[in-house]
Amino acid sequence: GAVVSQHPSRVICKSGTSVKIECRSLDFQATTMFWYRQFPKKSLMLMATSNEGSKATYEQGVEKDKFLINHASLTLSTLTVTSAHPEDSSFYICSAKGTENNSPLHFGNGTRLTVT
Amino acid sequence: QKEVEQDPGPLSVPEGAIVSLNCTYSNSAFQYFMWYRQYSRKGPELLMYTYSSGNKEDGRFTAQVDKSSKYISLFIRDSQPSDSATYLCAMSAGYSSASKIIFGSGTRLSIRP
């Protein structure tokens, strides 16, 4: 089945630094990728929709200058958490849909970010 | 009212039991319905994907969609301890790659050996 690879799986950084998370579709092309945030025992919260070759669309309340998204190719999207703070600590998950209509959504394995 | 409602559980059943997980929704435009399984500290894994009403079976899993009642179900037969996870329903109105998918809050399921 379709595979979405997310890297790193776990990262610890200091306050004020920036962290980049990569999301790759390994065996299919994805014009659209999605970035989610998940708090413990809570459901997925959509942060932004990443479109290949254009600007990402952010959900209400998500700071686009803080969560920079780049979708440089049909198989790679990156999320950069800039000037990270402890409240940014969370589980970040990316997902991707194939370019064909009716393609289901496949998820990466998530990145556990801890900001100290 | 949330667009998608899902009982968070936790739901605990003995091994071998039939498990029924459900979601209700309010948007009649939803046509694509999915069930995901998420183990702790992992990304969600697609289990079932159905279009419109009806049933779909895959091994021990059966997905049902009743659009008239705006109700979807996932049945797990012969449940195993390895089925213990959080199950998320999800749905969307469109089929394009950019269609927004709405998730339920997830039901935590525990299968007792």
Short mmCIF file of C-alpha atoms in Angstrom, two decimals:
data_model
loop_
_atom_site.label_atom_id
_atom_site.label_comp_id
_atom_site.label_asym_id
_atom_site.label_seq_id
_atom_site.Cartn_x
_atom_site.Cartn_y
_atom_site.Cartn_z
CA GLY A 1 0.00 0.00 0.00
CA ALA A 2 0.88 3.66 -0.15
CA VAL A 3 3.64 4.73 2.19
CA VAL A 4 4.23 8.13 3.69
CA SER A 5 7.55 8.62 5.42
CA GLN A 6 7.98 11.28 8.08
CA HIS A 7 11.30 12.30 9.56
CA PRO A 8 12.44 12.70 12.27
CA SER A 9 10.23 10.54 14.44
CA ARG A 10 11.35 12.32 17.57
CA VAL A 11 13.19 15.60 18.17
CA ILE A 12 14.14 17.60 21.22
CA CYS A 13 15.15 21.22 20.78
CA LYS A 14 15.78 24.27 22.89
CA SER A 15 13.44 27.26 23.05
CA GLY A 16 14.09 29.75 20.30
CA THR A 17 15.48 27.29 17.79
CA SER A 18 13.80 26.07 14.64
CA VAL A 19 12.94 22.50 13.72
CA LYS A 20 12.23 21.08 10.27
CA ILE A 21 10.03 18.03 9.75
CA GLU A 22 9.98 16.22 6.41
CA CYS A 23 7.09 14.33 4.87
CA ARG A 24 7.65 12.16 1.81
CA SER A 25 5.28 10.07 -0.25
CA LEU A 26 7.42 7.08 -1.18
CA ASP A 27 5.46 5.28 -3.87
CA PHE A 28 2.98 7.82 -5.16
CA GLN A 29 2.81 11.46 -6.13
CA ALA A 30 0.90 13.86 -3.92
CA THR A 31 -0.11 17.30 -5.12
CA THR A 32 -1.62 17.89 -1.70
CA MET A 33 -0.25 17.08 1.71
CA PHE A 34 -1.78 17.91 5.05
CA TRP A 35 -0.17 18.75 8.37
CA TYR A 36 -1.86 17.88 11.64
CA ARG A 37 -1.15 18.39 15.28
CA GLN A 38 -2.34 15.93 17.90
CA PHE A 39 -2.47 16.43 21.64
CA PRO A 40 -2.46 13.43 23.99
CA LYS A 41 -5.68 11.42 23.77
CA LYS A 42 -7.14 13.95 21.36
CA SER A 43 -8.01 13.75 17.71
CA LEU A 44 -6.14 15.25 14.82
CA MET A 45 -6.20 19.00 14.41
CA LEU A 46 -5.62 20.13 10.83
CA MET A 47 -3.03 22.87 10.74
CA ALA A 48 -2.56 23.49 7.06
CA THR A 49 -2.95 22.13 3.58
CA SER A 50 0.24 22.04 1.57
CA ASN A 51 -0.03 22.38 -2.20
CA GLU A 52 2.84 21.55 -4.51
CA GLY A 53 4.23 24.67 -6.12
CA SER A 54 2.03 27.13 -4.28
CA LYS A 55 1.48 28.64 -0.86
CA ALA A 56 0.02 26.54 1.90
CA THR A 57 -3.48 27.16 3.18
CA TYR A 58 -3.58 27.54 6.94
CA GLU A 59 -6.48 26.79 9.24
CA GLN A 60 -7.87 29.52 11.42
CA GLY A 61 -5.71 30.19 14.43
CA VAL A 62 -2.55 28.65 13.00
CA GLU A 63 0.30 31.14 12.63
CA LYS A 64 1.74 30.84 9.16
CA ASP A 65 4.92 32.69 10.12
CA LYS A 66 5.54 30.24 12.92
CA PHE A 67 4.72 27.05 11.04
CA LEU A 68 6.41 27.40 7.66
CA ILE A 69 5.34 24.91 5.05
CA ASN A 70 7.14 24.21 1.80
CA HIS A 71 5.90 21.71 -0.78
CA ALA A 72 8.78 21.70 -3.20
CA SER A 73 7.91 18.58 -5.18
CA LEU A 74 5.16 16.03 -5.70
CA THR A 75 6.73 13.79 -3.09
CA LEU A 76 8.04 16.15 -0.41
CA SER A 77 6.54 18.66 1.98
CA THR A 78 8.32 20.19 4.95
CA LEU A 79 7.04 21.85 8.11
CA THR A 80 9.40 24.16 9.95
CA VAL A 81 8.51 25.20 13.47
CA THR A 82 10.29 28.51 13.89
CA SER A 83 11.40 30.01 17.19
CA ALA A 84 9.98 27.04 19.02
CA HIS A 85 8.52 27.40 22.50
CA PRO A 86 7.57 24.74 25.05
CA GLU A 87 3.89 25.14 24.11
CA ASP A 88 4.79 23.96 20.61
CA SER A 89 5.65 20.57 22.06
CA SER A 90 3.26 18.13 20.44
CA PHE A 91 2.85 15.24 18.03
CA TYR A 92 2.92 16.47 14.42
CA ILE A 93 1.61 14.20 11.68
CA CYS A 94 1.62 14.65 7.94
CA SER A 95 -0.61 12.97 5.42
CA ALA A 96 -0.86 12.78 1.67
CA LYS A 97 -3.37 11.89 -1.00
CA GLY A 98 -2.51 10.60 -4.43
CA THR A 99 -3.14 12.70 -7.50
CA GLU A 100 -5.92 10.41 -8.70
CA ASN A 101 -9.48 11.17 -7.69
CA ASN A 102 -10.87 8.90 -4.98
CA SER A 103 -7.40 8.41 -3.53
CA PRO A 104 -7.59 7.85 0.23
CA LEU A 105 -5.49 9.74 2.74
CA HIS A 106 -2.34 8.07 4.07
CA PHE A 107 -0.43 9.21 7.14
CA GLY A 108 3.16 9.36 8.19
CA ASN A 109 4.18 7.96 11.56
CA GLY A 110 4.35 11.36 13.18
CA THR A 111 7.05 13.46 14.82
CA ARG A 112 7.19 13.90 18.57
CA LEU A 113 8.53 17.41 19.20
CA THR A 114 9.70 18.39 22.66
CA VAL A 115 10.84 21.96 23.24
CA THR A 116 12.83 22.50 26.42
CA GLN B 1 -22.62 20.75 16.94
CA LYS B 2 -19.52 19.02 15.61
CA GLU B 3 -19.63 17.83 12.04
CA VAL B 4 -18.55 14.36 13.13
CA GLU B 5 -19.37 12.82 16.50
CA GLN B 6 -17.57 9.79 17.88
CA ASP B 7 -17.74 8.32 21.37
CA PRO B 8 -14.22 8.58 22.83
CA GLY B 9 -14.62 5.47 24.98
CA PRO B 10 -12.65 3.81 26.35
CA LEU B 11 -14.29 0.62 25.17
CA SER B 12 -13.08 -2.61 26.74
CA VAL B 13 -14.16 -6.01 25.45
CA PRO B 14 -12.89 -9.59 25.92
CA GLU B 15 -10.82 -11.27 23.26
CA GLY B 16 -12.93 -12.90 20.58
CA ALA B 17 -15.87 -10.52 20.95
CA ILE B 18 -17.42 -8.58 18.12
CA VAL B 19 -16.64 -4.89 18.39
CA SER B 20 -18.90 -2.18 17.04
CA LEU B 21 -17.52 1.33 16.58
CA ASN B 22 -19.72 4.15 15.36
CA CYS B 23 -19.78 7.72 14.16
CA THR B 24 -22.59 10.10 13.33
CA TYR B 25 -22.31 13.15 11.17
CA SER B 26 -24.35 16.17 10.25
CA ASN B 27 -23.15 17.13 6.76
CA SER B 28 -25.25 15.33 4.17
CA ALA B 29 -22.64 16.20 1.53
CA PHE B 30 -20.19 13.64 2.91
CA GLN B 31 -19.75 10.79 0.47
CA TYR B 32 -16.37 9.27 1.28
CA PHE B 33 -15.93 7.47 4.57
CA MET B 34 -12.80 6.09 6.14
CA TRP B 35 -11.72 4.29 9.27
CA TYR B 36 -8.22 4.64 10.65
CA ARG B 37 -6.47 2.74 13.42
CA GLN B 38 -3.88 4.56 15.49
CA TYR B 39 -1.53 2.88 17.89
CA SER B 40 0.05 4.94 20.63
CA ARG B 41 2.69 7.36 19.32
CA LYS B 42 2.16 6.30 15.72
CA GLY B 43 0.42 7.86 12.76
CA PRO B 44 -3.08 6.69 11.80
CA GLU B 45 -3.24 3.66 9.50
CA LEU B 46 -6.00 3.41 6.91
CA LEU B 47 -8.23 0.38 7.57
CA MET B 48 -11.28 0.86 5.40
CA TYR B 49 -12.35 3.28 2.68
CA THR B 50 -15.89 3.34 1.34
CA TYR B 51 -17.92 5.48 -0.98
CA SER B 52 -21.59 6.28 -0.37
CA SER B 53 -23.88 3.82 1.40
CA GLY B 54 -23.47 0.11 1.85
CA ASN B 55 -21.15 -2.43 3.36
CA LYS B 56 -17.54 -3.28 2.71
CA GLU B 57 -15.72 -6.24 4.18
CA ASP B 58 -12.00 -6.85 4.53
CA GLY B 59 -10.96 -9.82 6.60
CA ARG B 60 -12.23 -9.38 10.14
CA PHE B 61 -13.31 -5.80 9.46
CA THR B 62 -16.66 -4.65 8.05
CA ALA B 63 -17.52 -1.03 7.38
CA GLN B 64 -21.14 0.08 7.07
CA VAL B 65 -22.46 3.39 5.86
CA ASP B 66 -26.07 4.50 6.27
CA LYS B 67 -26.33 7.88 4.62
CA SER B 68 -30.05 8.20 5.34
CA SER B 69 -29.28 8.10 9.07
CA LYS B 70 -25.89 9.83 8.72
CA TYR B 71 -24.34 6.94 10.62
CA ILE B 72 -21.29 4.83 9.93
CA SER B 73 -19.99 1.76 11.71
CA LEU B 74 -16.90 -0.40 11.86
CA PHE B 75 -17.28 -3.99 13.04
CA ILE B 76 -14.34 -6.09 14.16
CA ARG B 77 -14.94 -9.83 14.37
CA ASP B 78 -12.91 -12.23 16.50
CA SER B 79 -11.21 -9.30 18.21
CA GLN B 80 -7.57 -9.73 19.23
CA PRO B 81 -5.43 -7.94 21.82
CA SER B 82 -3.47 -6.50 18.88
CA ASP B 83 -6.64 -4.66 17.86
CA SER B 84 -6.27 -2.48 20.96
CA ALA B 85 -5.81 1.02 19.58
CA THR B 86 -7.67 4.24 18.92
CA TYR B 87 -10.03 4.09 15.96
CA LEU B 88 -10.79 7.26 14.06
CA CYS B 89 -13.60 7.71 11.60
CA ALA B 90 -13.12 10.26 8.84
CA MET B 91 -15.18 11.57 5.97
CA SER B 92 -15.17 14.05 3.14
CA ALA B 93 -17.58 15.50 0.63
CA GLY B 94 -15.33 15.61 -2.38
CA TYR B 95 -13.00 13.17 -4.05
CA SER B 96 -10.28 15.50 -5.26
CA SER B 97 -6.83 15.38 -3.73
CA ALA B 98 -7.48 18.66 -1.96
CA SER B 99 -10.84 17.77 -0.40
CA LYS B 100 -10.86 18.47 3.30
CA ILE B 101 -11.28 15.40 5.49
CA ILE B 102 -13.09 15.72 8.79
CA PHE B 103 -12.09 13.35 11.60
CA GLY B 104 -13.98 12.06 14.58
CA SER B 105 -12.33 12.39 17.96
CA GLY B 106 -11.43 8.70 18.04
CA THR B 107 -12.57 5.76 20.17
CA ARG B 108 -10.02 4.06 22.41
CA LEU B 109 -10.50 0.30 22.22
CA SER B 110 -8.98 -2.24 24.57
CA ILE B 111 -9.23 -5.99 23.96
CA ARG B 112 -8.75 -8.00 27.15
CA PRO B 113 -6.91 -11.33 26.72
#
